[in-house]
Coordinates of C-alpha atoms in Angstrom, one line a residue:
Chain I
M278 CA 162.8 127.2 205.3
V279 CA 162.4 125.2 208.6
E280 CA 158.7 125.8 208.7
L281 CA 157.1 122.8 207.4
I282 CA 153.7 122.8 205.6
P283 CA 151.6 120.0 206.9
M284 CA 151.7 117.1 204.4
S285 CA 147.9 117.3 204.2
V286 CA 148.2 120.8 202.8
A287 CA 151.1 120.3 200.5
T288 CA 149.5 117.3 199.0
A289 CA 145.9 118.5 199.2
A290 CA 143.7 116.6 197.0
T291 CA 143.8 119.2 194.3
D292 CA 142.4 117.6 191.2
L293 CA 143.1 119.0 187.8
S294 CA 140.0 120.5 186.2
W295 CA 139.4 120.8 182.5
N296 CA 139.7 124.6 182.7
P297 CA 143.4 125.6 182.5
L298 CA 142.6 129.1 183.9
D299 CA 140.9 127.6 186.9
D300 CA 143.9 125.3 187.5
L301 CA 146.2 128.3 187.3
A302 CA 144.1 130.3 189.7
L303 CA 144.1 127.3 192.1
L304 CA 147.9 127.0 191.7
F305 CA 148.5 130.5 193.0
H306 CA 145.6 130.4 195.5
Y307 CA 147.9 129.3 198.3
E308 CA 150.6 131.5 199.7
F309 CA 153.1 128.7 200.0
M310 CA 152.7 128.0 196.3
V311 CA 153.3 131.7 195.4
H312 CA 156.4 131.6 197.6
A313 CA 157.6 128.4 196.0
F314 CA 157.3 129.9 192.6
E315 CA 159.0 133.1 193.6
A316 CA 162.0 131.4 195.3
G317 CA 162.1 128.7 192.6
T318 CA 162.3 131.4 189.9
V319 CA 165.2 133.1 191.5
V320 CA 167.1 129.8 192.2
A321 CA 166.5 128.6 188.6
I322 CA 167.9 131.8 187.1
V323 CA 171.0 131.6 189.3
A324 CA 171.5 127.9 188.8
G325 CA 171.0 128.1 185.1
A326 CA 173.5 130.9 184.7
I327 CA 176.3 129.5 187.0
G328 CA 175.7 126.0 185.6
Y329 CA 177.3 127.0 182.2
F330 CA 180.6 127.8 184.0
V331 CA 180.3 124.7 186.1
V332 CA 180.1 122.6 182.9
L333 CA 182.7 124.7 181.1
R334 CA 185.2 124.4 183.9
G335 CA 184.4 120.7 184.5
S336 CA 183.6 121.4 188.2
A337 CA 180.3 119.5 188.4
F338 CA 181.7 117.2 191.0
A339 CA 183.0 120.1 193.1
A340 CA 179.4 121.6 193.0
H341 CA 178.1 118.2 194.2
A342 CA 180.8 118.1 197.0
L343 CA 179.9 121.7 198.1
S344 CA 176.3 120.7 198.6
H345 CA 177.3 117.7 200.8
I346 CA 179.7 119.7 202.9
G347 CA 176.8 122.3 203.2
F348 CA 174.6 119.5 204.6
A349 CA 177.1 119.0 207.5
G350 CA 177.0 122.8 208.1
A351 CA 173.3 123.0 208.0
T352 CA 172.7 120.1 210.4
G353 CA 175.5 121.4 212.6
A354 CA 173.8 124.8 212.8
V355 CA 170.6 123.2 213.9
V356 CA 172.4 121.4 216.8
V357 CA 173.7 124.8 218.1
A358 CA 170.3 126.4 217.6
L359 CA 171.2 128.4 214.5
S360 CA 169.3 128.7 211.3
P361 CA 170.3 125.8 209.0
I362 CA 170.8 128.3 206.2
V363 CA 173.6 130.0 208.2
G364 CA 175.5 126.7 208.6
L365 CA 174.8 125.8 205.0
L366 CA 176.2 129.1 203.7
A367 CA 179.2 129.1 206.1
F368 CA 180.3 125.5 205.2
T369 CA 179.7 125.8 201.4
L370 CA 181.6 129.2 201.3
G371 CA 184.5 127.8 203.4
A372 CA 184.8 124.7 201.3
G373 CA 184.3 126.6 198.1
I374 CA 187.1 129.1 198.9
A375 CA 189.4 126.2 199.8
I376 CA 188.6 124.3 196.6
G377 CA 189.0 127.5 194.6
A378 CA 192.4 128.3 196.2
L379 CA 193.7 124.8 195.4
G380 CA 192.5 125.5 191.8
N381 CA 194.3 123.4 189.2
R382 CA 195.9 121.2 191.8
L383 CA 192.5 119.8 192.5
R384 CA 191.6 119.1 188.9
G385 CA 191.0 115.4 188.5
R386 CA 191.2 114.8 192.2
D387 CA 187.8 113.2 192.2
V388 CA 188.9 110.6 194.8
T389 CA 190.0 113.3 197.3
I390 CA 186.8 115.3 196.9
G391 CA 184.8 112.1 197.2
I392 CA 186.5 111.2 200.4
V393 CA 185.8 114.6 201.9
L394 CA 182.2 114.7 200.9
A395 CA 181.5 111.2 202.3
W396 CA 183.0 112.4 205.6
A397 CA 180.9 115.6 205.5
L398 CA 177.7 113.5 205.0
G399 CA 178.8 111.3 208.0
L400 CA 179.2 114.5 210.1
G401 CA 175.7 115.5 209.0
V402 CA 174.3 112.1 210.2
L403 CA 176.0 112.7 213.6
F404 CA 174.5 116.2 213.9
I405 CA 171.0 114.9 213.1
S406 CA 171.3 112.2 215.8
L407 CA 172.4 114.9 218.3
Y408 CA 169.4 116.9 217.4
R409 CA 166.8 114.4 218.4
G410 CA 163.5 114.0 216.9
Y411 CA 163.7 116.2 213.8
A412 CA 164.3 113.9 211.0
T413 CA 162.0 116.1 208.8
E414 CA 164.7 118.7 209.0
A415 CA 167.3 116.4 207.6
Y416 CA 164.8 115.2 205.0
A417 CA 164.1 118.8 203.9
L418 CA 167.9 119.5 203.5
L419 CA 168.5 116.3 201.6
F420 CA 165.6 116.5 199.2
G421 CA 164.5 120.1 199.3
Q422 CA 161.5 121.8 200.9
I423 CA 160.4 124.4 198.5
L424 CA 156.8 124.2 199.7
G425 CA 157.8 125.5 203.2
I426 CA 159.3 128.8 202.2
S427 CA 158.3 131.9 204.1
T428 CA 158.2 135.5 202.9
S429 CA 161.5 136.3 204.6
D430 CA 163.0 133.3 203.0
V431 CA 161.9 134.5 199.6
I432 CA 163.5 137.9 200.3
A433 CA 166.7 136.3 201.5
T434 CA 166.8 134.1 198.4
L435 CA 166.2 137.1 196.1
A436 CA 169.0 139.1 197.8
A437 CA 171.4 136.2 197.5
G438 CA 170.3 135.7 193.9
V439 CA 171.0 139.3 193.0
V440 CA 174.4 139.1 194.6
T441 CA 175.4 136.0 192.7
I442 CA 174.2 137.4 189.3
V443 CA 175.9 140.7 189.8
A444 CA 179.2 138.9 190.8
L445 CA 178.9 136.6 187.7
V446 CA 178.4 139.7 185.5
V447 CA 181.5 141.4 187.0
V448 CA 183.8 138.4 186.5
Y449 CA 182.1 137.2 183.2
R450 CA 184.9 137.8 180.6
P451 CA 188.0 136.9 182.6
L452 CA 186.1 133.9 184.1
L453 CA 185.2 132.7 180.6
F454 CA 188.8 133.2 179.4
S455 CA 190.3 131.4 182.3
S456 CA 187.7 128.6 182.0
V457 CA 188.7 128.0 178.4
D458 CA 192.5 128.3 178.8
E459 CA 193.9 129.1 182.2
D460 CA 197.6 129.4 181.0
L461 CA 196.7 131.8 178.3
A462 CA 194.5 133.9 180.5
S463 CA 197.2 134.0 183.1
A464 CA 199.7 135.2 180.6
K465 CA 197.3 137.9 179.5
G466 CA 197.2 139.3 183.0
V467 CA 194.0 137.6 184.3
P468 CA 194.3 136.8 188.0
V469 CA 193.4 133.1 187.6
T470 CA 193.7 132.0 191.2
L471 CA 191.6 134.9 192.5
L472 CA 189.0 134.1 189.8
S473 CA 189.0 130.4 190.8
I474 CA 188.3 131.4 194.4
V475 CA 185.6 134.0 193.5
F476 CA 183.9 131.5 191.2
M477 CA 183.8 128.8 193.9
A478 CA 182.4 131.4 196.4
I479 CA 179.7 132.4 193.9
L480 CA 178.9 128.7 193.4
A481 CA 178.8 128.1 197.1
V482 CA 176.0 130.8 197.4
A483 CA 174.2 129.4 194.4
V484 CA 174.4 125.9 195.8
S485 CA 173.1 127.0 199.2
E486 CA 170.1 128.6 197.5
A487 CA 169.4 125.6 195.3
V488 CA 169.4 123.3 198.3
Q489 CA 166.2 124.9 199.4
V490 CA 164.5 123.8 196.2
V491 CA 165.9 120.4 195.4
G492 CA 168.0 119.6 198.4
V493 CA 171.6 118.5 198.8
L494 CA 171.3 115.2 197.0
L495 CA 169.5 116.5 193.9
I496 CA 171.5 119.7 193.3
F497 CA 172.8 118.4 189.9
A498 CA 169.3 118.6 188.5
L499 CA 169.2 122.4 188.7
I500 CA 172.9 123.4 188.4
V501 CA 174.4 120.9 186.1
T502 CA 171.6 119.3 183.9
P503 CA 170.2 122.5 182.4
A504 CA 173.6 123.8 181.4
A505 CA 174.7 120.3 180.2
I506 CA 171.7 120.3 177.8
A507 CA 172.2 124.0 176.8
V508 CA 175.8 123.5 175.6
R509 CA 174.5 120.8 173.2
F510 CA 172.3 123.4 171.6
S511 CA 174.8 126.3 171.3
S512 CA 178.5 126.9 171.8
R513 CA 178.0 130.7 172.0
P514 CA 178.4 131.4 175.7
P515 CA 175.6 134.0 176.1
I516 CA 173.1 131.9 174.2
A517 CA 174.1 128.7 176.1
I518 CA 173.6 130.6 179.4
G519 CA 170.2 131.8 178.2
I520 CA 169.1 128.3 177.3
G521 CA 170.3 127.0 180.6
I522 CA 168.3 129.6 182.5
L523 CA 165.1 128.9 180.5
L524 CA 165.5 125.1 181.0
A525 CA 166.1 125.5 184.8
L526 CA 163.0 127.8 184.9
A527 CA 160.9 125.3 183.0
F528 CA 162.0 122.3 185.1
T529 CA 161.2 124.3 188.3
W530 CA 157.9 125.8 187.2
F531 CA 156.5 122.6 185.6
G532 CA 157.8 120.5 188.5
L533 CA 156.0 122.7 191.0
A534 CA 152.8 122.8 188.9
I535 CA 152.7 119.0 188.4
A536 CA 153.5 118.3 192.1
F537 CA 150.7 120.6 193.2
F538 CA 148.1 118.4 191.4
S539 CA 149.7 115.1 192.5
P540 CA 150.6 113.5 195.8
H541 CA 154.3 113.2 194.9
P542 CA 157.1 115.5 196.0
V543 CA 158.3 118.5 193.9
S544 CA 161.9 117.3 193.8
F545 CA 160.9 114.2 192.1
F546 CA 159.2 116.1 189.2
I547 CA 162.0 118.6 188.9
T548 CA 164.7 116.0 188.7
T549 CA 162.6 113.8 186.4
L550 CA 161.9 116.6 184.0
A551 CA 165.6 117.5 183.9
F552 CA 166.6 113.9 183.3
A553 CA 163.9 113.2 180.7
T554 CA 164.9 116.3 178.8
Y555 CA 168.6 115.4 178.9
L556 CA 167.8 111.9 177.7
A557 CA 165.6 113.1 174.9
V558 CA 168.3 115.5 173.7
R559 CA 171.0 112.8 173.7
L560 CA 168.7 110.4 171.9
A561 CA 167.8 112.9 169.3
E562 CA 171.5 113.7 168.8
A563 CA 172.4 110.0 168.4
L564 CA 169.5 109.6 165.9
R565 CA 170.6 112.6 163.9
L566 CA 174.1 111.3 163.7
R567 CA 172.9 107.9 162.5
L568 CA 170.7 109.5 159.9
H569 CA 173.6 111.6 158.8
A570 CA 175.9 108.6 158.5
K571 CA 173.3 106.8 156.5
R572 CA 172.9 109.6 154.1
L573 CA 176.7 109.8 153.7
A574 CA 176.8 106.1 153.1
N575 CA 174.1 106.3 150.5
S576 CA 175.5 109.2 148.6
Chain V
M135 CA 210.5 147.4 168.6
S136 CA 213.5 148.9 170.5
D137 CA 215.8 151.3 168.7
R138 CA 218.7 148.9 168.9
G139 CA 216.7 146.5 166.7
A140 CA 216.5 143.8 169.4
A141 CA 213.1 142.4 170.4
I142 CA 214.6 140.5 173.3
E143 CA 217.8 141.1 175.1
A144 CA 219.3 138.9 177.8
D145 CA 222.4 139.5 179.8
G146 CA 223.7 137.0 182.3
L147 CA 220.2 135.7 182.7
A148 CA 219.5 132.8 185.0
A149 CA 216.1 131.0 185.5
G150 CA 214.8 128.6 187.9
Y151 CA 212.3 127.8 190.6
G152 CA 213.2 128.9 194.1
S153 CA 217.0 129.4 194.2
T154 CA 217.9 126.4 192.1
A155 CA 218.8 127.5 188.6
I156 CA 217.6 125.4 185.6
W157 CA 219.9 127.4 183.3
S158 CA 222.2 130.4 183.9
Q159 CA 224.7 132.8 182.3
A160 CA 222.5 133.3 179.3
S161 CA 223.3 136.3 177.1
F162 CA 221.7 136.7 173.8
S163 CA 219.9 139.2 171.6
I164 CA 217.0 138.3 169.4
P165 CA 216.6 140.8 166.5
A166 CA 213.2 142.4 165.8
G167 CA 211.4 140.7 163.0
S168 CA 213.4 137.4 163.2
F169 CA 212.1 133.9 163.5
T170 CA 213.8 131.8 166.2
A171 CA 213.3 128.2 167.2
I172 CA 213.9 127.2 170.8
L173 CA 215.3 123.7 170.9
G174 CA 216.5 121.3 173.5
P175 CA 215.6 118.2 175.4
N176 CA 212.6 117.9 177.7
G177 CA 212.9 119.6 181.0
A178 CA 215.8 121.8 179.9
G179 CA 213.9 125.0 180.6
K180 CA 212.5 126.0 177.2
S181 CA 209.0 126.9 178.6
T182 CA 210.8 128.6 181.5
L183 CA 212.3 131.1 179.1
I184 CA 208.9 131.8 177.6
K185 CA 207.5 132.3 181.1
L186 CA 210.3 134.8 181.9
I187 CA 209.5 136.8 178.7
L188 CA 205.8 136.8 179.5
G189 CA 206.6 138.1 183.0
L190 CA 205.0 135.0 184.6
L191 CA 208.3 134.1 186.3
H192 CA 211.1 136.4 187.5
P193 CA 214.7 135.8 186.6
I194 CA 216.9 134.6 189.6
A195 CA 219.8 136.5 188.2
G196 CA 220.8 138.7 185.2
K197 CA 218.8 141.1 183.1
L198 CA 216.0 140.6 180.5
E199 CA 214.5 143.2 178.3
V200 CA 211.4 142.5 176.2
L201 CA 210.5 145.0 173.5
G202 CA 212.7 147.5 175.2
E203 CA 211.1 147.1 178.7
A204 CA 211.3 144.9 181.7
P205 CA 208.9 141.9 181.2
T206 CA 205.4 142.6 182.4
R207 CA 202.5 140.1 182.7
G208 CA 199.7 140.9 180.3
N209 CA 201.8 142.9 177.9
P210 CA 199.4 143.6 175.0
R211 CA 202.3 143.7 172.5
I212 CA 202.9 139.9 173.0
G213 CA 200.8 137.3 171.4
Y214 CA 201.0 133.9 173.1
V215 CA 200.1 130.3 172.1
P216 CA 200.5 128.2 175.3
Q217 CA 201.6 124.6 175.4
G218 CA 199.0 122.0 175.9
S219 CA 197.2 119.1 174.4
A220 CA 194.0 119.6 172.4
F221 CA 191.0 121.4 173.9
D222 CA 188.5 119.2 175.7
P223 CA 186.0 118.0 173.0
E224 CA 183.1 119.0 175.2
L225 CA 184.5 122.5 175.6
S226 CA 181.4 124.5 174.4
I227 CA 182.7 127.6 172.9
R228 CA 183.1 128.7 169.3
G229 CA 186.5 129.3 167.8
R230 CA 185.3 132.8 167.1
D231 CA 184.5 133.5 170.7
F232 CA 187.8 132.2 171.8
V233 CA 189.7 134.5 169.3
G234 CA 187.6 137.4 170.6
L235 CA 188.8 136.6 174.2
G236 CA 192.3 137.4 172.9
V237 CA 191.1 141.0 172.5
D238 CA 189.3 141.7 175.7
G239 CA 189.1 138.5 177.7
H240 CA 191.2 140.1 180.5
K241 CA 188.8 142.9 181.1
W242 CA 186.2 142.8 183.8
G243 CA 182.5 142.7 183.2
M244 CA 180.6 141.8 180.1
R245 CA 181.4 143.1 176.6
L246 CA 179.1 146.2 176.3
T247 CA 181.0 148.6 174.1
G248 CA 183.2 148.2 171.1
R249 CA 181.5 145.1 169.7
P250 CA 181.8 146.1 166.0
Q251 CA 185.6 146.8 166.4
I252 CA 186.1 143.5 168.2
A253 CA 184.1 141.6 165.7
S254 CA 186.1 143.1 162.8
A255 CA 189.4 142.5 164.5
T256 CA 188.3 138.9 165.2
D257 CA 187.2 138.4 161.5
E258 CA 190.4 139.8 160.2
S259 CA 192.5 137.5 162.4
I260 CA 190.5 134.4 161.5
R261 CA 190.9 135.3 157.8
A262 CA 194.7 135.8 158.3
V263 CA 195.1 132.2 159.5
G264 CA 192.5 130.8 156.9
A265 CA 190.1 129.5 159.6
E266 CA 186.9 131.1 158.2
A267 CA 185.4 127.7 157.3
Y268 CA 185.3 126.4 160.9
A269 CA 185.6 129.5 163.2
D270 CA 181.9 129.1 164.1
R271 CA 182.1 125.5 165.1
Q272 CA 182.7 124.3 168.6
L273 CA 186.4 124.7 169.4
G274 CA 186.8 121.3 171.2
R275 CA 185.4 119.4 168.2
L276 CA 188.0 120.7 165.7
S277 CA 191.1 118.9 164.5
G278 CA 194.5 119.6 166.0
G279 CA 195.5 121.7 163.0
E280 CA 192.3 123.7 163.0
Q281 CA 192.6 124.4 166.8
Q282 CA 196.3 125.4 166.3
R283 CA 195.2 127.9 163.6
L284 CA 192.6 129.4 165.9
L285 CA 195.1 129.6 168.7
L286 CA 197.3 131.5 166.3
A287 CA 194.4 133.8 165.4
Q288 CA 193.9 134.5 169.1
A289 CA 197.5 135.4 169.5
L290 CA 197.5 137.7 166.5
V291 CA 194.2 139.4 167.2
G292 CA 195.7 142.1 169.4
Q293 CA 198.3 143.1 166.7
P294 CA 201.3 142.1 168.7
S295 CA 204.9 142.7 167.7
L296 CA 206.2 139.6 169.5
L297 CA 204.7 136.1 169.0
L298 CA 205.6 133.3 171.5
M299 CA 204.6 129.8 170.8
D300 CA 205.1 126.8 173.1
E301 CA 205.3 123.6 171.1
P302 CA 202.6 124.5 168.6
L303 CA 203.6 121.6 166.4
S304 CA 203.8 118.7 168.8
H305 CA 200.3 117.4 168.4
L306 CA 200.2 117.7 164.6
D307 CA 201.0 115.3 161.8
V308 CA 203.8 116.1 159.4
R309 CA 201.6 117.7 156.7
N310 CA 199.9 120.0 159.3
Q311 CA 203.3 120.8 160.8
G312 CA 204.5 122.1 157.5
A313 CA 201.3 124.1 156.8
I314 CA 201.4 125.8 160.2
V315 CA 205.1 126.7 160.0
Q316 CA 204.5 128.1 156.5
L317 CA 201.5 130.1 157.8
I318 CA 203.5 131.5 160.8
S319 CA 206.4 132.4 158.6
E320 CA 204.2 134.3 156.1
V321 CA 202.2 136.1 158.7
A322 CA 205.3 137.1 160.6
R323 CA 206.9 138.5 157.4
Q324 CA 203.8 140.5 156.5
R325 CA 203.5 142.0 160.0
N326 CA 207.2 142.2 160.8
L327 CA 206.6 140.0 163.8
T328 CA 209.4 138.6 166.0
V329 CA 208.6 134.9 166.5
L330 CA 209.9 132.6 169.2
L331 CA 208.8 129.0 168.8
I332 CA 209.6 126.0 171.0
A333 CA 209.9 122.8 169.0
H334 CA 210.9 119.2 169.6
D335 CA 212.0 118.7 166.1
V336 CA 213.8 121.4 164.1
N337 CA 213.2 119.8 160.7
P338 CA 209.8 121.3 159.8
L339 CA 211.3 124.7 160.7
L340 CA 214.7 124.6 159.1
S341 CA 213.9 126.5 155.9
H342 CA 212.0 129.2 157.8
I343 CA 214.0 130.1 160.9
D344 CA 216.7 132.7 161.2
H345 CA 218.1 131.6 164.5
V346 CA 218.2 128.6 166.8
L347 CA 218.3 129.0 170.6
Y348 CA 219.5 125.8 172.0
I349 CA 218.8 125.1 175.7
A350 CA 220.4 122.0 177.3
Q351 CA 222.3 121.1 180.4
G352 CA 221.9 124.4 182.1
K353 CA 223.2 126.5 179.2
L354 CA 221.8 128.5 176.3
A355 CA 223.4 128.8 172.9
M356 CA 222.2 131.0 170.1
G357 CA 223.2 131.3 166.4
K358 CA 222.3 130.5 162.9
P359 CA 220.9 127.0 162.4
A360 CA 223.8 126.0 160.1
D361 CA 226.3 127.2 162.7
I362 CA 224.7 125.8 165.8
I363 CA 223.4 122.5 164.7
T364 CA 226.7 120.8 164.0
S365 CA 228.5 118.1 165.9
E366 CA 231.5 120.4 166.6
T367 CA 229.6 123.4 167.9
L368 CA 227.1 121.5 170.1
S369 CA 229.9 119.3 171.5
A370 CA 232.0 122.3 172.3
I371 CA 229.2 124.2 174.0
Y372 CA 228.0 121.3 176.1
S373 CA 231.5 119.7 176.6
A374 CA 230.0 116.4 175.7
P375 CA 230.1 114.2 172.6
V376 CA 227.1 115.4 170.5
E377 CA 226.4 114.0 167.1
V378 CA 224.4 115.8 164.5
L379 CA 223.3 113.3 161.9
R380 CA 221.8 114.2 158.5
D381 CA 219.8 111.7 156.4
R382 CA 219.4 111.6 152.6
L383 CA 216.4 114.0 152.7
G384 CA 218.4 116.6 154.6
R385 CA 216.7 115.9 157.9
V386 CA 218.7 116.6 161.0
F387 CA 218.9 114.5 164.1
V388 CA 220.7 115.6 167.3
V389 CA 222.0 112.8 169.5
G390 CA 223.7 113.1 172.9
L391 CA 222.0 116.0 174.5
E392 CA 219.2 114.1 176.2
E393 CA 219.6 113.3 179.8
E394 CA 220.5 109.8 180.9
V395 CA 216.9 108.8 181.1
S396 CA 215.4 108.1 177.7
H397 CA 212.7 110.4 176.4
P398 CA 210.0 108.8 174.4
H399 CA 209.7 111.8 172.2
G400 CA 213.4 112.1 171.6

């Protein structure tokens, strides 16, 4: 993930031809693009799946905070000559478990979380200054560096992805139950505090993965936006999760493809696709409601 | 149901958090198949009693038997409707999925086997509370009365013998309160359910309940509504001047058991 592709390659003047097959062949011609698609696919599936629970549990801000705290960990790791992914994972996991253990006591504590995440970003700035000369490292962490992913990074991402999906499948029913009504789930024998910790730990791993693609600052675009759109289409959990995964995949794939043929960064296209889709869905909803109201008024 | 015909039996029971008792010396017996309203001012420990029965909290003294056994968390023979305001409007889950969680929401993994059985149990429960028309809509977007019916369906879906409800009426208007009480009463009779229901106001319940369990000032008192809710009885139990007032429509108002601070909900 540290390895940077020279800007000249990443933004090679690859012009779109009129033959879609040629374009597709060109897209997968470079190894870094193949890796980007592989890692992006894994991350999108994980992000889309866990996003449903993030939205259901109202822990979007906690996800955001995790990524910022992870930034401090990643930059700190670089200072002590470790891989940034190690620091990222250690800090997001630590913070995730702490937030999970506090559980309900943290609900609505946006101010507290905000104060901690601002401080974490401040720490990150300090670590960057201690590690002279590598602002690109910080830039990659903040905004993602999916075009600089090595084969071993892809394998690590895949392994982490499998772990998160398996963990989600194992806790699926009780997690759903406690996300809908914690008191009821607890009375039914669901270990709600343990689940809250496990969920935040899974989220920490998912956030660490997603940071590679969109970076710390843009994590919402992959974890929250697809799920937030999906729940407007279906209130059946498995279907909403499926739609979330498909949307996250679409944003990632199209974002990568568009970026390849343009001089602008991938993260911009992924976040823009996510935002534009969300906006379109909300507008369509508002329009439908107005039409419905009109029809009612006329009848 | 235990052989002695009691669904819940308490002897010298005391409840509290830490070592401080909220109430103590409670001895009562709730007959199987009866409908009991738990009444009392805010903070008197009504929900605490429910938590003891659910096994979420341990007594600090005395004995408690629930359906002939010591209370255990996750007892499948207990149906529960927790206290709480309405669901978040954005909560994206169908009423039907929520009722289904009452069957197997506590089990690990995803639902792989037994789907038809769970679907038919869910259907049956939704029908029993008359929620067919909106069970497929998003739970958070339903009205208070509709949500309350689905909460009841969720509590009934496991075929419990004891139903515990923590203030199921507090967010409903008078008409819905009446309808929900009527429904609970009918379902309970058909299924021979023992019902314990916490309420702020006894009036919507008066014509349906067998017993009143009054919790105030650290003490519990149980009896028939007509015996318990009188100025004389309540004054004697709580050694304080308690007034029970009745208006022309037969509605009952208890005055004098609230703490010094005024409670907006009375």
